[in-house]
Short mmCIF file of C-alpha atoms and ligand atoms in Angstrom, two decimals:
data_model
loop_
_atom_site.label_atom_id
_atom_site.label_comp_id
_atom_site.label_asym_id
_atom_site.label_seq_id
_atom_site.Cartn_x
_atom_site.Cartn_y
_atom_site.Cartn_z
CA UNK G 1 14.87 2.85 16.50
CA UNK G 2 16.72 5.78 14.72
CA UNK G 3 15.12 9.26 14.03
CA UNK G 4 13.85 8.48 10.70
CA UNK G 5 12.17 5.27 11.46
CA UNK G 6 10.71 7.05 13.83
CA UNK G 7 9.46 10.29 12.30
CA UNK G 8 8.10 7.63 9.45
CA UNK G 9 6.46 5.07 12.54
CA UNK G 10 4.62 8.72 13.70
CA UNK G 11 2.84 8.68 10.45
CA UNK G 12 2.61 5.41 9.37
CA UNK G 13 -1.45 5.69 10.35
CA UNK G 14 -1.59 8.98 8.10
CA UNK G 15 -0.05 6.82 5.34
CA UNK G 16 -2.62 4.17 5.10
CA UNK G 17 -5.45 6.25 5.59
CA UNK G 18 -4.24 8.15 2.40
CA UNK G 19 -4.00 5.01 0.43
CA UNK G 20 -6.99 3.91 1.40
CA UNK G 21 -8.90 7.08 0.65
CA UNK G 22 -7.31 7.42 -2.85
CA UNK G 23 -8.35 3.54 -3.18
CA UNK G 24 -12.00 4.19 -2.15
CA UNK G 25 -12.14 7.12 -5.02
CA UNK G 26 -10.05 5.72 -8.00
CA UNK G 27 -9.88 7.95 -11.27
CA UNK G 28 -8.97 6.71 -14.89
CA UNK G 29 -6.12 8.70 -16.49
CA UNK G 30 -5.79 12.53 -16.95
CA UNK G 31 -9.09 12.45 -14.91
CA UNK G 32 -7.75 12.43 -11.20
CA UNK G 33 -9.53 15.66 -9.95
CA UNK G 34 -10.53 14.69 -6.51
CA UNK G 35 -7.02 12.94 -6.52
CA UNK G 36 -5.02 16.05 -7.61
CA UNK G 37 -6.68 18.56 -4.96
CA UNK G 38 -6.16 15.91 -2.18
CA UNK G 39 -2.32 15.95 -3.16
CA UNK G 40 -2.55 19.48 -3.49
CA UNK G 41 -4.02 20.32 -0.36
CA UNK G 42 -1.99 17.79 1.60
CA UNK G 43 1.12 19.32 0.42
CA UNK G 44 0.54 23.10 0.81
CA UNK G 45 -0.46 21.77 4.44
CA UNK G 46 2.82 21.53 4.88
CA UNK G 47 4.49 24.80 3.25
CA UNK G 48 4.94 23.15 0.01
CA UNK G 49 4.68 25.13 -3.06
CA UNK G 50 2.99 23.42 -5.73
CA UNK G 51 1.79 23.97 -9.09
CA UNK G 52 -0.53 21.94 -12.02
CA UNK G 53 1.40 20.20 -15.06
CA UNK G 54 -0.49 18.29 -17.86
CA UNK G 55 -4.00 19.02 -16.45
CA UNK G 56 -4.04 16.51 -13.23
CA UNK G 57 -0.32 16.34 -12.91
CA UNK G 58 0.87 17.91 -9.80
CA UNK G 59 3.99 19.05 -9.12
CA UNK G 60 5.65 20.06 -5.41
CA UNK G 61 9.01 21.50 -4.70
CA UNK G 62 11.25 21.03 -1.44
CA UNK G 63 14.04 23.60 -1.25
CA UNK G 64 16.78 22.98 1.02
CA UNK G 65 18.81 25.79 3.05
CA UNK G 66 21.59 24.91 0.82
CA UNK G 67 22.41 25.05 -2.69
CA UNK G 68 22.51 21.49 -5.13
CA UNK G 69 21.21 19.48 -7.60
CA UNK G 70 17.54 19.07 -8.17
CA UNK G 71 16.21 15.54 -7.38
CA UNK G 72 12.81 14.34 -8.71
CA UNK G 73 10.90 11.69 -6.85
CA UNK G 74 7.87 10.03 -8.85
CA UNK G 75 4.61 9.14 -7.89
CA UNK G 76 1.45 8.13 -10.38
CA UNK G 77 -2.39 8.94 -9.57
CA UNK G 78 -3.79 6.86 -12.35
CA UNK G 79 -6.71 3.67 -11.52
CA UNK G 80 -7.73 1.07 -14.35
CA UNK G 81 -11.35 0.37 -15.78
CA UNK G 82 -11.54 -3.23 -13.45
CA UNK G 83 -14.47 -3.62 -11.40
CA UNK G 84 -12.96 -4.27 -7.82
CA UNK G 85 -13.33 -8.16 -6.53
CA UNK G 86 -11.82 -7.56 -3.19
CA UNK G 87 -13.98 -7.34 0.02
CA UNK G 88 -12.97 -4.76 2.08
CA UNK G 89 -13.55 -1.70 4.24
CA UNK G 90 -12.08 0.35 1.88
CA UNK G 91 -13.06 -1.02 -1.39
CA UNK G 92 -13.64 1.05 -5.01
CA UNK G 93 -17.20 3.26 -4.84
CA UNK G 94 -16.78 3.63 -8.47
CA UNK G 95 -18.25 0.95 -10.71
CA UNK G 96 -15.91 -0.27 -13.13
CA UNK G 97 -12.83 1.29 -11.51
CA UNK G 98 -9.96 0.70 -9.55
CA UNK G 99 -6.63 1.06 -8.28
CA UNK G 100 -5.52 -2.62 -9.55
CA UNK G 101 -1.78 -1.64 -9.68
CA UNK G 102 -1.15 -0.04 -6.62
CA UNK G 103 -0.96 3.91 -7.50
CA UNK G 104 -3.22 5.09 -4.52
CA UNK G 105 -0.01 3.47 -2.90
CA UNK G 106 2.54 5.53 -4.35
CA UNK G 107 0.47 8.51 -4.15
CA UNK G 108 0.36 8.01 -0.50
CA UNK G 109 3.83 7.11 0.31
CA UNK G 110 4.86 9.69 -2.04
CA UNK G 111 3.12 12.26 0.03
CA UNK G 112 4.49 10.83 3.84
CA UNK G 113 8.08 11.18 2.40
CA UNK G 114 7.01 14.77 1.55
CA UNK G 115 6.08 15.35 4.43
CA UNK G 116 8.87 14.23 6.18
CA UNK G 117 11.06 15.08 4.01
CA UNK G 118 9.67 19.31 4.15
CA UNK G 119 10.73 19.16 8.21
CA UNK G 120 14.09 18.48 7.34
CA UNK G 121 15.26 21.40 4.76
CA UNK G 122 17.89 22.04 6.95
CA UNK G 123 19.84 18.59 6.03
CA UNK G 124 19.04 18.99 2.06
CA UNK G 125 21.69 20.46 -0.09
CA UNK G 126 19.29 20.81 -2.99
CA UNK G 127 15.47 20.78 -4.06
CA UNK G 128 13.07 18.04 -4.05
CA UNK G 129 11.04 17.82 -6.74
CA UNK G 130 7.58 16.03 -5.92
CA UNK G 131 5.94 14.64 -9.29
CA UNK G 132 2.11 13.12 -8.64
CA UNK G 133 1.85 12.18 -12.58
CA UNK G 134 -1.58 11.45 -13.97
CA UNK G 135 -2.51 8.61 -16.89
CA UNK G 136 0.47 6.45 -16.02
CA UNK G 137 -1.26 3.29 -17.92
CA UNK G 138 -1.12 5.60 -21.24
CA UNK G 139 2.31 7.04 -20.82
CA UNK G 140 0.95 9.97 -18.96
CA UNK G 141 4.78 10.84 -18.16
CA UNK G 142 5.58 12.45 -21.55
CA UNK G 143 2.53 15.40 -21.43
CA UNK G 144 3.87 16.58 -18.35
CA UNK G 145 7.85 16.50 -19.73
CA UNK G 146 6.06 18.48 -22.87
CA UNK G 147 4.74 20.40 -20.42
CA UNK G 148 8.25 21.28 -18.82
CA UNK G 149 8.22 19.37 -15.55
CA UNK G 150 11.92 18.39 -16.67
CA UNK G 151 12.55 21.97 -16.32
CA UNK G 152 12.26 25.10 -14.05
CA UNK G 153 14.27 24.20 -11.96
CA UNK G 154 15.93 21.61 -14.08
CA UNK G 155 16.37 18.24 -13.28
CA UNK G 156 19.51 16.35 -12.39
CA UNK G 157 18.08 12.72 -11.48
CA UNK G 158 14.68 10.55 -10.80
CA UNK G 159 13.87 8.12 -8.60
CA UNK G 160 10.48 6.19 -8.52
CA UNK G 161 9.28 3.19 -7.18
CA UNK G 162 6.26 0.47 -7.45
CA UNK G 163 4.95 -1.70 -5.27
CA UNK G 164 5.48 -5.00 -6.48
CA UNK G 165 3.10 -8.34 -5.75
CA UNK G 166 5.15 -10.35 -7.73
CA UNK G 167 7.92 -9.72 -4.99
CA UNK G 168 7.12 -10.96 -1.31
CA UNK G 169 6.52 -8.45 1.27
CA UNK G 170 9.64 -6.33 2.80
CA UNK G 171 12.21 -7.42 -0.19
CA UNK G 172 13.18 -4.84 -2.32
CA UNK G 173 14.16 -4.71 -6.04
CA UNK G 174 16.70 -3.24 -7.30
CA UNK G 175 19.60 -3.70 -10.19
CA UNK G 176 21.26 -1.90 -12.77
CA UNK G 177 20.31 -1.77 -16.46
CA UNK G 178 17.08 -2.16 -18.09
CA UNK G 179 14.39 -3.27 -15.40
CA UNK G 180 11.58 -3.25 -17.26
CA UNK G 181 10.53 -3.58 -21.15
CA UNK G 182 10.43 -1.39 -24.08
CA UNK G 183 7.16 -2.11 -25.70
CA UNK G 184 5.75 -1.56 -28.61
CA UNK G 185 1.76 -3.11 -30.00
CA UNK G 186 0.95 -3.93 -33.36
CA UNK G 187 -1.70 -4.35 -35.72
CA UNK G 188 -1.56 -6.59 -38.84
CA UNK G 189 -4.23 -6.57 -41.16
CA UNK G 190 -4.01 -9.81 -43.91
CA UNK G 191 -5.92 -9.84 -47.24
CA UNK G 192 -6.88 -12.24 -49.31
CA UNK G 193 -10.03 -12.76 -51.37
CA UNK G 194 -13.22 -14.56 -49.81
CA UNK G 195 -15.02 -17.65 -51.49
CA UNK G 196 -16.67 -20.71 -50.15
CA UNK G 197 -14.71 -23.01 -48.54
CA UNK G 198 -16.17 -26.15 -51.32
CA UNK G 199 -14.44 -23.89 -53.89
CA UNK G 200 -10.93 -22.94 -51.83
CA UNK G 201 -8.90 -22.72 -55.41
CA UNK G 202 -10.79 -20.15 -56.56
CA UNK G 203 -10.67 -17.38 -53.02
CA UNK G 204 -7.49 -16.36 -51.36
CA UNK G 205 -7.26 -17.73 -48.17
CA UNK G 206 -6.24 -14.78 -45.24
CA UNK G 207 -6.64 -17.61 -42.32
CA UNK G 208 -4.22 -20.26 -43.24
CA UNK G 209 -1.48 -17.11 -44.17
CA UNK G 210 -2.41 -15.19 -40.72
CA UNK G 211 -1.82 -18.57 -39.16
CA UNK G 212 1.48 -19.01 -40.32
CA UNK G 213 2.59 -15.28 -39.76
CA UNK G 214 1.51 -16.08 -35.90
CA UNK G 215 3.71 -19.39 -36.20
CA UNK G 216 6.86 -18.12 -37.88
CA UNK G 217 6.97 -15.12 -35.96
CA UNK G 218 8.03 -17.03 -33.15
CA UNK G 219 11.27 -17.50 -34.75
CA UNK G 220 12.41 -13.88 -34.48
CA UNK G 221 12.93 -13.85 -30.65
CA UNK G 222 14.80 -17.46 -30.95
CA UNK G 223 16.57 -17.28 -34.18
CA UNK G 224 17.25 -14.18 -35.72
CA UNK G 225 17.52 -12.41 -32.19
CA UNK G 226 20.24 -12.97 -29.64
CA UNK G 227 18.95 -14.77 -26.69
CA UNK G 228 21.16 -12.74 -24.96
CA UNK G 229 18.56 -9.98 -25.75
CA UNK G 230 15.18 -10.91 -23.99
CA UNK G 231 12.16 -10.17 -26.35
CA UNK G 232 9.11 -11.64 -26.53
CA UNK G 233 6.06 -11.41 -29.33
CA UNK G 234 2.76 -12.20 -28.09
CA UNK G 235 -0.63 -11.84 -29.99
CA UNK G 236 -3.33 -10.85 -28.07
CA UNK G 237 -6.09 -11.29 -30.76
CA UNK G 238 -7.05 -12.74 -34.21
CA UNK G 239 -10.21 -11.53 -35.71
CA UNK G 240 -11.41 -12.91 -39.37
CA UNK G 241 -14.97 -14.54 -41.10
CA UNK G 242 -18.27 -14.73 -39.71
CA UNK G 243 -19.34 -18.78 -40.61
CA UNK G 244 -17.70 -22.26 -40.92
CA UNK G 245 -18.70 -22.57 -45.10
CA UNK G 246 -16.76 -18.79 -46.09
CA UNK G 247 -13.43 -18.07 -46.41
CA UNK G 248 -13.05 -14.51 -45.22
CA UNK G 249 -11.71 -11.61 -47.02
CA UNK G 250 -9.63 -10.32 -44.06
CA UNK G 251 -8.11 -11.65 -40.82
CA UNK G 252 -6.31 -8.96 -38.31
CA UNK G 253 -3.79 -9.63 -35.74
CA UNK G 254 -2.62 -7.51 -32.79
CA UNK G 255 0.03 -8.03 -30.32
CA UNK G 256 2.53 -7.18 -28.31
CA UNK G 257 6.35 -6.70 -28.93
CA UNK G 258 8.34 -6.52 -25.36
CA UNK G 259 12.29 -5.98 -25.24
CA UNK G 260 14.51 -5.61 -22.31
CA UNK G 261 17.26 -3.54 -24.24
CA UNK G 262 17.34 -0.33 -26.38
CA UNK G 263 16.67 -1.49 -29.93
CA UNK G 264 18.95 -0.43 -32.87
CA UNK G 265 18.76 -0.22 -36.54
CA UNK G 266 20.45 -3.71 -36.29
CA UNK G 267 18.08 -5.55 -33.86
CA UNK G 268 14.60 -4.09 -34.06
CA UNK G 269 12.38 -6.96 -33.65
CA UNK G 270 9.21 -4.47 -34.92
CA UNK G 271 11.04 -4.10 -38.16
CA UNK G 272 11.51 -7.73 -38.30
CA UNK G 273 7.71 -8.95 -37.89
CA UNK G 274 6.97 -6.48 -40.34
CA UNK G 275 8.85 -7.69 -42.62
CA UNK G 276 8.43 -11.31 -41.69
CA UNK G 277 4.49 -10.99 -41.78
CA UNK G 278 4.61 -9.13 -45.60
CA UNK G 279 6.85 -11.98 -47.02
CA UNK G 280 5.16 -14.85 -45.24
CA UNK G 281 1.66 -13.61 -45.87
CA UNK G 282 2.88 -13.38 -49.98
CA UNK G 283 3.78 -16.97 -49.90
CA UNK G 284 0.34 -17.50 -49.45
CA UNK G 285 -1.18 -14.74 -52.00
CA UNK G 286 -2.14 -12.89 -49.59
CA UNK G 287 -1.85 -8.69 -49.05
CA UNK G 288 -0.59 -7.29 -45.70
CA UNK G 289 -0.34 -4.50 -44.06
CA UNK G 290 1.34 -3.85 -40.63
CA UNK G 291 0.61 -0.77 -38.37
CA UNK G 292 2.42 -0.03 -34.93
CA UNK G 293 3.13 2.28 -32.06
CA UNK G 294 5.53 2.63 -29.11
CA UNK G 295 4.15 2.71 -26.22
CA UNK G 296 6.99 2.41 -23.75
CA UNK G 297 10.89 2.38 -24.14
CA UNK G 298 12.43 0.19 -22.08
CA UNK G 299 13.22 1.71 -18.44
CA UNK G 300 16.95 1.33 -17.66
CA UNK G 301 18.59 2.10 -14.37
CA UNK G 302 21.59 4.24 -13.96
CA UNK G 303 24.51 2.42 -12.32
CA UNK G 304 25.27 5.27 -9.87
CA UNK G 305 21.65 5.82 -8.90
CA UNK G 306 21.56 2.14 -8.12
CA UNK G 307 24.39 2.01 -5.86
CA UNK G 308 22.73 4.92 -3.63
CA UNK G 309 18.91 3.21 -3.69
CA UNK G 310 20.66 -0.38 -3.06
CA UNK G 311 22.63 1.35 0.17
CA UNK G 312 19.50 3.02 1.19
CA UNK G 313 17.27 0.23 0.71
CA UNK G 314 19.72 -1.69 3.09
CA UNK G 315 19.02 0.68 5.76
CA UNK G 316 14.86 0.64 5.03
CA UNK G 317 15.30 -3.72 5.48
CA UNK G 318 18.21 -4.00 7.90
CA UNK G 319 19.67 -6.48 5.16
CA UNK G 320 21.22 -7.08 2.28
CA UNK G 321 19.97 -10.62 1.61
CA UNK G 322 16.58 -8.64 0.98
CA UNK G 323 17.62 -7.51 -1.75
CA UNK G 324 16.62 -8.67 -4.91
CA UNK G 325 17.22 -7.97 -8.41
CA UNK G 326 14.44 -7.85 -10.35
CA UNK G 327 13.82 -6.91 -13.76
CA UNK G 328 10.59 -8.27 -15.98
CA UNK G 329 9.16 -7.56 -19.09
CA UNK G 330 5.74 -5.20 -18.22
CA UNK G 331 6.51 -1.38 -18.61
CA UNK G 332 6.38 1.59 -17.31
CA UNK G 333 6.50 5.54 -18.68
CA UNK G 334 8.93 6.19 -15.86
CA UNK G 335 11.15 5.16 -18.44
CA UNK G 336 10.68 8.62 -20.17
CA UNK G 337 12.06 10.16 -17.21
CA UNK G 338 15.06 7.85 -16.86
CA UNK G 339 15.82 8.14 -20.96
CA UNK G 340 16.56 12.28 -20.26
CA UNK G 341 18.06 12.10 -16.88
CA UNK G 342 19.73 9.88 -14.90
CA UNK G 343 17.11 7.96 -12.91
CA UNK G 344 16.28 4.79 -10.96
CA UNK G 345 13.03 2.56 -10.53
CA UNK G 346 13.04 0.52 -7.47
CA UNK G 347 9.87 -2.46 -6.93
CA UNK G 348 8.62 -2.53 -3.28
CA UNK G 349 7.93 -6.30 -2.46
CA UNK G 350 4.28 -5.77 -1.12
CA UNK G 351 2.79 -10.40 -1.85
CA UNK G 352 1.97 -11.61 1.09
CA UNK G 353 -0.48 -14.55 0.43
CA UNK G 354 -1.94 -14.19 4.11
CA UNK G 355 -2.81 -10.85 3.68
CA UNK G 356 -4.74 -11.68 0.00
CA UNK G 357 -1.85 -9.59 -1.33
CA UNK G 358 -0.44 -11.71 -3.87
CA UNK G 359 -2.94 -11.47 -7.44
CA UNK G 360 -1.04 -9.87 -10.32
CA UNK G 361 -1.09 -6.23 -11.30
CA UNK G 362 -4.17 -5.54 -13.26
CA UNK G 363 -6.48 -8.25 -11.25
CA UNK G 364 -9.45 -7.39 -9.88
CA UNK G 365 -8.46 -8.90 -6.30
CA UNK G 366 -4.82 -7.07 -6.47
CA UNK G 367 -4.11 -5.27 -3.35
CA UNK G 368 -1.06 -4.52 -1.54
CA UNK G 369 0.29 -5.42 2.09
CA UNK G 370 -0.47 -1.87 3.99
CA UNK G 371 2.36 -2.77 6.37
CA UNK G 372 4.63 -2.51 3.62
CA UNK G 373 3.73 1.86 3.09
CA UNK G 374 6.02 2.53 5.83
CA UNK G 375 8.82 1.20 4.14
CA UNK G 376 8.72 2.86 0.95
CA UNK G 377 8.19 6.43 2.57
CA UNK G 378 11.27 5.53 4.27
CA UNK G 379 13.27 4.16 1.19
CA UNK G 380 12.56 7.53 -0.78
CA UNK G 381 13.20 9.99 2.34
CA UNK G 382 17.03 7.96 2.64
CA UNK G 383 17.66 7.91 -0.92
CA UNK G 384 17.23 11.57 -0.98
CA UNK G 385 19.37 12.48 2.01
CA UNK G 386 22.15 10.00 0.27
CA UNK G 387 21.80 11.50 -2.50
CA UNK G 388 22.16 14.92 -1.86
CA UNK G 389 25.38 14.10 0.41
CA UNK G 390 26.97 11.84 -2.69
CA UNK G 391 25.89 12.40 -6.05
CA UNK G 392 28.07 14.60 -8.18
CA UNK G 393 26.39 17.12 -10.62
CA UNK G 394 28.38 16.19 -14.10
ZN1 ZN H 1 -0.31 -0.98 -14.27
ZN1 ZN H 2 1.67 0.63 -12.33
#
């Protein structure tokens, strides 16, 4: 075994003791107190200077003995209002919360890596900069980047990674260009004018019109968008009348718009529902009005960055053929990092259906394979030492 999958073996026990702490005691977004001091304290443990950003954020830096560039490694603190299904040891003691998409995981390996990563400032031409960022569900990432954690000192690249139950356990994701989607929700609101449904001639019917705005909108994504460019419009909810005899004044509509690609003034498949839902909805008589917001751009993957996390995820699996290149269409506010710097987000196979590790993100029986930790502490302590001995400051 070589010296650093040894040092990581030696606390490999730590590791999981972490997670499973920060699972016992999840926190919702921007509310991670007990989370925050735990990171805190574990890092000044081990001569780390640290400092608060956006509230709950915490931030850690590494200086090497020698000068370099300024690396920023990722990890999120934020749990989800589910009510845990799982039955174990270690299981949520707070009602209606829980860490359903793994971030008590990257907290934890987050802080091994530091750890390890603090006892070997000699090797480090550069700084390590440790970010433990709160509300990632809500795009938590951009408080703390209006809050300067970009800067002082500033930063030349970001990695982060998530641990992945889509992906079995001990392969590792990685690929250039967008990984994961730009998305954006909506809210469409259709008028018409209500009657009784004996009478339908004399009301303006908002159902039959919202109907065919959720039926012709699936045309944008296969024929006024290039299928070359994923994107994908779901609706997550129609809402309209109260009783089988009346025709409602109002329906709403609200969805989801996910891309895998920067959109442009040319493709902007937002724009195009808009537009799509005011003309369709006028065929019908009908008003409409159509209200959105971002929520995530997509997360792309420098090319460079890549090459570095592919070579050191090599090392962390002992082979290439575990590698895997994965993108898919949920997001993630790392993306706000990886839109000012260079960066690179890396999925940490963790389903393992013997281990009850392989229900989706967001589930309330998700959990992770523990026996996977090890290797992502690894995976970020040799991406940093590669990176520091390759990348070029441009
Ligand atoms: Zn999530
Ligand atoms: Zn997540």
């Amino acid at each position: 075994m070589d010296e650093i999958k040894e040092k990581v073996a030696s606390i490999t026990e730590e590791v999981i003791a972490l997670r499973r702490d920060f699972h016992a005691h999840p926190e919702l977004g921007f509310e991670e107190h007990r989370t925050a001091g735990k990171v805190e304290e574990y890092l000044q443990n081990y001569n780390i200077a640290v400092k608060r950003v956006a509230g709950t954020g915490v931030v850690g830096l590494i200086e090497g003995t020698k000068p370099g560039p300024v690396l920023l490694l990722r990890a999120d603190l934020d749990a989800l209002p589910v009510e845990e299904a799982n039955d174990v040891s270690y299981c949520s003691e707070c009602p209606g919360v829980m860490h359903a998409c793994g971030h008590d995981a990257h907290t934890a390996i987050l802080l091994g890596a530091a750890r390890i990563l603090s006892s070997m400032r000699e090797k480090l031409a550069g700084s390590i900069k440790l970010v433990f960022q709160p509300n990632e569900e809500n795009a938590g990432a951009l408080t703390m980047i209006d809050e300067g954690v970009l800067e002082d000192p500033p930063v030349d690249a970001a990695m982060g990674l998530h641990v992945w139950t889509p992906l079995p356990s001990g392969k590792i994701g990685v690929c250039s260009g967008a990984v994961m989607g730009g998305l954006e929700i909506f809210k469409i609101t259709v008028k018409g004018v209500g009657g009784h449904t004996g009478y339908p001639e004399a009301a303006v019917d908002p159902i039959i019109a919202a109907s065919d705005i959720v039926l012709s909108a699936q045309r944008i994504q296969t024929r006024e968008i290039s299928l070359a460019k994923p994107t994908v419009i779901v609706f997550g909810s129609i809402s309209g009348g109260t009783k089988a005899n009346i025709i409602p004044d109002t329906v709403t509509l609200e969805g989801s718009v996910r891309t895998l690609y920067a959109d442009s003034e040319e493709i902007n498949p937002m724009k195009k529902l808009e537009s799509l839902a005011v003309r369709v909805a006028a065929v019908h008589g009908c008003e409409c009005e159509v209200e959105w917001y971002r929520e995530n751009i997509p997360l792309v993957n420098d090319t460079e960055l890549v090459r570095l996390a592919s070579a050191a995820a090599c090392e962390v699996t002992g082979s290439e053929s575990d590698l895997n290149a994965l993108s898919c269409m949920a997001s993630e506010d790392f993306s706000e990092f990886s839109s000012r710097v260079p960066g690179v987000f890396v999925f940490l196979g963790t389903g393992n259906e013997k281990k009850q590790s392989h229900y989706p993100h967001h589930n309330p029986r998700f959990n992770i394979d523990e026996d996977t930790l090890p290797l992502g502490v690894e995976l970020f302590i040799r991406f940093a030492l590669r990176f520091f001995d390759e990348w070029e400051v441009k």
